[in-house]
PDB file of C-alpha atoms in Angstrom:
ATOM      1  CA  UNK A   8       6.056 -18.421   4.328  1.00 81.00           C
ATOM      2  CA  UNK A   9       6.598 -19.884   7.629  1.00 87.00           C
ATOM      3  CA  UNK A  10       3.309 -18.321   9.141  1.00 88.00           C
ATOM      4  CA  UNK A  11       1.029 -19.000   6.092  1.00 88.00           C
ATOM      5  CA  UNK A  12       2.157 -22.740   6.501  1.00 89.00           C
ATOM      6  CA  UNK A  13       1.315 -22.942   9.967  1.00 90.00           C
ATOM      7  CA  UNK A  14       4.936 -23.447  10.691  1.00 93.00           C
ATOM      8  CA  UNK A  15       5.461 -20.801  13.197  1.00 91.00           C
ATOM      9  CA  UNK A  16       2.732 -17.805  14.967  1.00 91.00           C
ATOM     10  CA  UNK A  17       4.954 -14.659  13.714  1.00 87.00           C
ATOM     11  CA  UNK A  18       7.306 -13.510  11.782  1.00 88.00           C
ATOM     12  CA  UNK A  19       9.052 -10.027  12.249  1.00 85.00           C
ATOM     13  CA  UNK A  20       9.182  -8.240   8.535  1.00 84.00           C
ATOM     14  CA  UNK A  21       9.283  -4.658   6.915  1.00 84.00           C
ATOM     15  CA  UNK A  22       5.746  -4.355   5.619  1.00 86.00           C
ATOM     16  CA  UNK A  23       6.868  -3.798   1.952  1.00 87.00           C
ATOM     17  CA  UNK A  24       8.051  -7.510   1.578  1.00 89.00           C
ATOM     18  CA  UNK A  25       4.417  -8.370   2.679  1.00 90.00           C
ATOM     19  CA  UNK A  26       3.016  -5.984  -0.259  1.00 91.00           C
ATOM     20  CA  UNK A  27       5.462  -7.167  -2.398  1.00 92.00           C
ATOM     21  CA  UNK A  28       3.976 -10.525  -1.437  1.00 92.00           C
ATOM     22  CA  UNK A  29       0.289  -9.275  -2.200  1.00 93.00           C
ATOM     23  CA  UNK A  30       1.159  -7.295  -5.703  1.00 93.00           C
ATOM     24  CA  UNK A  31       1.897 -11.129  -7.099  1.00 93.00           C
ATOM     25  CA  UNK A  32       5.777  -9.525  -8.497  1.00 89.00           C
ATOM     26  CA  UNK A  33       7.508 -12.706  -6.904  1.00 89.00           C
ATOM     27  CA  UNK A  34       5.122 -15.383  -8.149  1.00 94.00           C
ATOM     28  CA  UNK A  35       1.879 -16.763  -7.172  1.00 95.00           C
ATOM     29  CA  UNK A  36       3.051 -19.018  -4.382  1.00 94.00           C
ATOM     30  CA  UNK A  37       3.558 -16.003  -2.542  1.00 91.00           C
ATOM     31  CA  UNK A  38       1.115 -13.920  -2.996  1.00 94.00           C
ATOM     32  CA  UNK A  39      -1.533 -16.489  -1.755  1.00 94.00           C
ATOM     33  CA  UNK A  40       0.852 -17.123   1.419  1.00 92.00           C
ATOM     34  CA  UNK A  41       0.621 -13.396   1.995  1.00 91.00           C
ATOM     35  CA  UNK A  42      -3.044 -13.632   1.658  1.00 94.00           C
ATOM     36  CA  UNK A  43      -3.202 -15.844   4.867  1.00 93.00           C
ATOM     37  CA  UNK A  44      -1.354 -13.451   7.011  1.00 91.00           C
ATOM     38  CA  UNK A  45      -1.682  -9.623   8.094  1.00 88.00           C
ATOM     39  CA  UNK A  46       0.476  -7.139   9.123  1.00 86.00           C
ATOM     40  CA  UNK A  47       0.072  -6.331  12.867  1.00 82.00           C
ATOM     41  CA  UNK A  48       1.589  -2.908  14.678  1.00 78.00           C
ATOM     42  CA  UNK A  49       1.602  -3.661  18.308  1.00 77.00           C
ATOM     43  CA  UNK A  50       1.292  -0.846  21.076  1.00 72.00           C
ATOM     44  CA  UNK A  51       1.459   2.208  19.148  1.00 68.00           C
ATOM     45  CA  UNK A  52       0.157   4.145  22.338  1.00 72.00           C
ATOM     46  CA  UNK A  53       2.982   3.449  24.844  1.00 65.00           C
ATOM     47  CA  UNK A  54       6.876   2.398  23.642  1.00 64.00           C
ATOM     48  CA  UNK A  55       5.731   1.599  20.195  1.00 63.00           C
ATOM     49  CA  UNK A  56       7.269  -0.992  17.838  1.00 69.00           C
ATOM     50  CA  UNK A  57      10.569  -1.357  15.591  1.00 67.00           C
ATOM     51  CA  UNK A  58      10.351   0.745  12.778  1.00 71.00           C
ATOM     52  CA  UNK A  59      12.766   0.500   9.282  1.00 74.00           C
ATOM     53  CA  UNK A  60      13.386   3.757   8.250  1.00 78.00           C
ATOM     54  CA  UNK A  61      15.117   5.116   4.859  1.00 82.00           C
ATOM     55  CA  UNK A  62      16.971   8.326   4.613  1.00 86.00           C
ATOM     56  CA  UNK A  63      18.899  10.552   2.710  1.00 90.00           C
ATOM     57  CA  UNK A  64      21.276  13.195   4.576  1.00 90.00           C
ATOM     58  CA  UNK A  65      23.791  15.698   3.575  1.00 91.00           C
ATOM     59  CA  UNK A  66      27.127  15.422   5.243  1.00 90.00           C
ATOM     60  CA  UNK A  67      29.108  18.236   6.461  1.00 92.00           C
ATOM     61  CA  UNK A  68      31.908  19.708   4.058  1.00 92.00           C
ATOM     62  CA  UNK A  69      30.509  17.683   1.361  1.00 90.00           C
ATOM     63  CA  UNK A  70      32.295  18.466  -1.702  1.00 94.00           C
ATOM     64  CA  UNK A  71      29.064  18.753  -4.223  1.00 94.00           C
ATOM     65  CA  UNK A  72      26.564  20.278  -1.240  1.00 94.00           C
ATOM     66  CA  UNK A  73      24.286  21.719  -4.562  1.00 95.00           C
ATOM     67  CA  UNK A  74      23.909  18.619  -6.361  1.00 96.00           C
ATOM     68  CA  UNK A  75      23.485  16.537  -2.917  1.00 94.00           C
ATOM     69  CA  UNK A  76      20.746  18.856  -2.277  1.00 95.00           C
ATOM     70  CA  UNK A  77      19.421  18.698  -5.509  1.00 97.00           C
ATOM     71  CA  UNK A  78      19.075  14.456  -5.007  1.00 96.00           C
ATOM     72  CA  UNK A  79      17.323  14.872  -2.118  1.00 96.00           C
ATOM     73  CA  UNK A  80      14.921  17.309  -3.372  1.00 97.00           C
ATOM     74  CA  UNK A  81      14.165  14.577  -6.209  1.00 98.00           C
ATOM     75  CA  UNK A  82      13.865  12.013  -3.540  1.00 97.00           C
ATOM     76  CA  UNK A  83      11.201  14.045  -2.212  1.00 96.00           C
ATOM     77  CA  UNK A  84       9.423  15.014  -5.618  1.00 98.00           C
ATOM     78  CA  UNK A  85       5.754  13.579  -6.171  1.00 98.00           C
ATOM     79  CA  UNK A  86       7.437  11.499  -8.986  1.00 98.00           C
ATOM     80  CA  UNK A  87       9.645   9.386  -6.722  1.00 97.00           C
ATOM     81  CA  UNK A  88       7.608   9.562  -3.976  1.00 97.00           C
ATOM     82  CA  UNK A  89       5.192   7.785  -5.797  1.00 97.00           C
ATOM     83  CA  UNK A  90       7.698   5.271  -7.518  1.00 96.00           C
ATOM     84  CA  UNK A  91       8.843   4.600  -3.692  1.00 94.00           C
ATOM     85  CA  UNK A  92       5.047   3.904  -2.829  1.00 94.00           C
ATOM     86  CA  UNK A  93       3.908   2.167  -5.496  1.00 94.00           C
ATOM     87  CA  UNK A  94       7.238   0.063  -6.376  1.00 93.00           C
ATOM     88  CA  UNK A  95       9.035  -0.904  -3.642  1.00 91.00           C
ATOM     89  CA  UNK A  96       5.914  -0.094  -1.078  1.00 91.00           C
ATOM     90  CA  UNK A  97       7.534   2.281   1.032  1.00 91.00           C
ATOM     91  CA  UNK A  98       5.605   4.654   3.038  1.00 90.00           C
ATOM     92  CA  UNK A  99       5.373   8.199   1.577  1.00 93.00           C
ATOM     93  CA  UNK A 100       7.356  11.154   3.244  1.00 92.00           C
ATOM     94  CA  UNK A 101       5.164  13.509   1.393  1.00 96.00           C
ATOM     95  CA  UNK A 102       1.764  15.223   1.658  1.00 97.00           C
ATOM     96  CA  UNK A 103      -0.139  14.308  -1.947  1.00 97.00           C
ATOM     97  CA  UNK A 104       1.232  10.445  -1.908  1.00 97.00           C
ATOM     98  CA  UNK A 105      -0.754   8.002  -0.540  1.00 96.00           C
ATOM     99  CA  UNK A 106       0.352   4.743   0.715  1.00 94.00           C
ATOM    100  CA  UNK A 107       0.320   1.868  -1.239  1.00 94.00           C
ATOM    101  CA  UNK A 108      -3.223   0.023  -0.582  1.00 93.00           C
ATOM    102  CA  UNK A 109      -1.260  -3.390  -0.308  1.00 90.00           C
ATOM    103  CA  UNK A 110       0.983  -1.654   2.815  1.00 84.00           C
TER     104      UNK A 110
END
């Protein structure tokens, strides 16, 4: 908000708060402050930038290894892929799902 008021030149965010932003879910205030600002990846040919990452992982001895399995293969499905993408605007882990237009 900060940025769209001219109050400051950046702000460091996960890209799905500025889609959420854009969709218009948290109220129309915000969504036309996230229509005066843009997402920006700097140097993505040398040391990159900070990415946010989700994950799921098994850990070793788990006591229910077939059912933790079974999550993660659900976390990877098409259907919650695309919940991920088009709900919280996450980028897909999947071949199939494409990113949310608004990320």
């Amino acid at each position: 908000m900060a940025v769209a008021a001219g109050e400051a030149d950046i702000a460091v965010a996960n890209t799905y708060y500025l889609a959420l932003m854009l969709s218009g879910n948290k109220g129309a205030e915000q969504q036309a402050a996230a229509k005066k600002v843009k997402a920006f990846f700097p140097n993505q040919n040398d040391r990159g930038t900070h990415m946010n990452i989700s994950c799921a992982a098994l850990i070793k001895g788990a006591p229910n290894k077939a059912n933790a399995i079974a999550l993660v293969d659900f976390l990877l499905s098409p259907e919650a892929q695309e919940h991920f993408t088009n709900n919280t605007f996450e980028f897909p882990m999947i071949a199939g799902v494409s990113p949310n237009p608004l990320v």
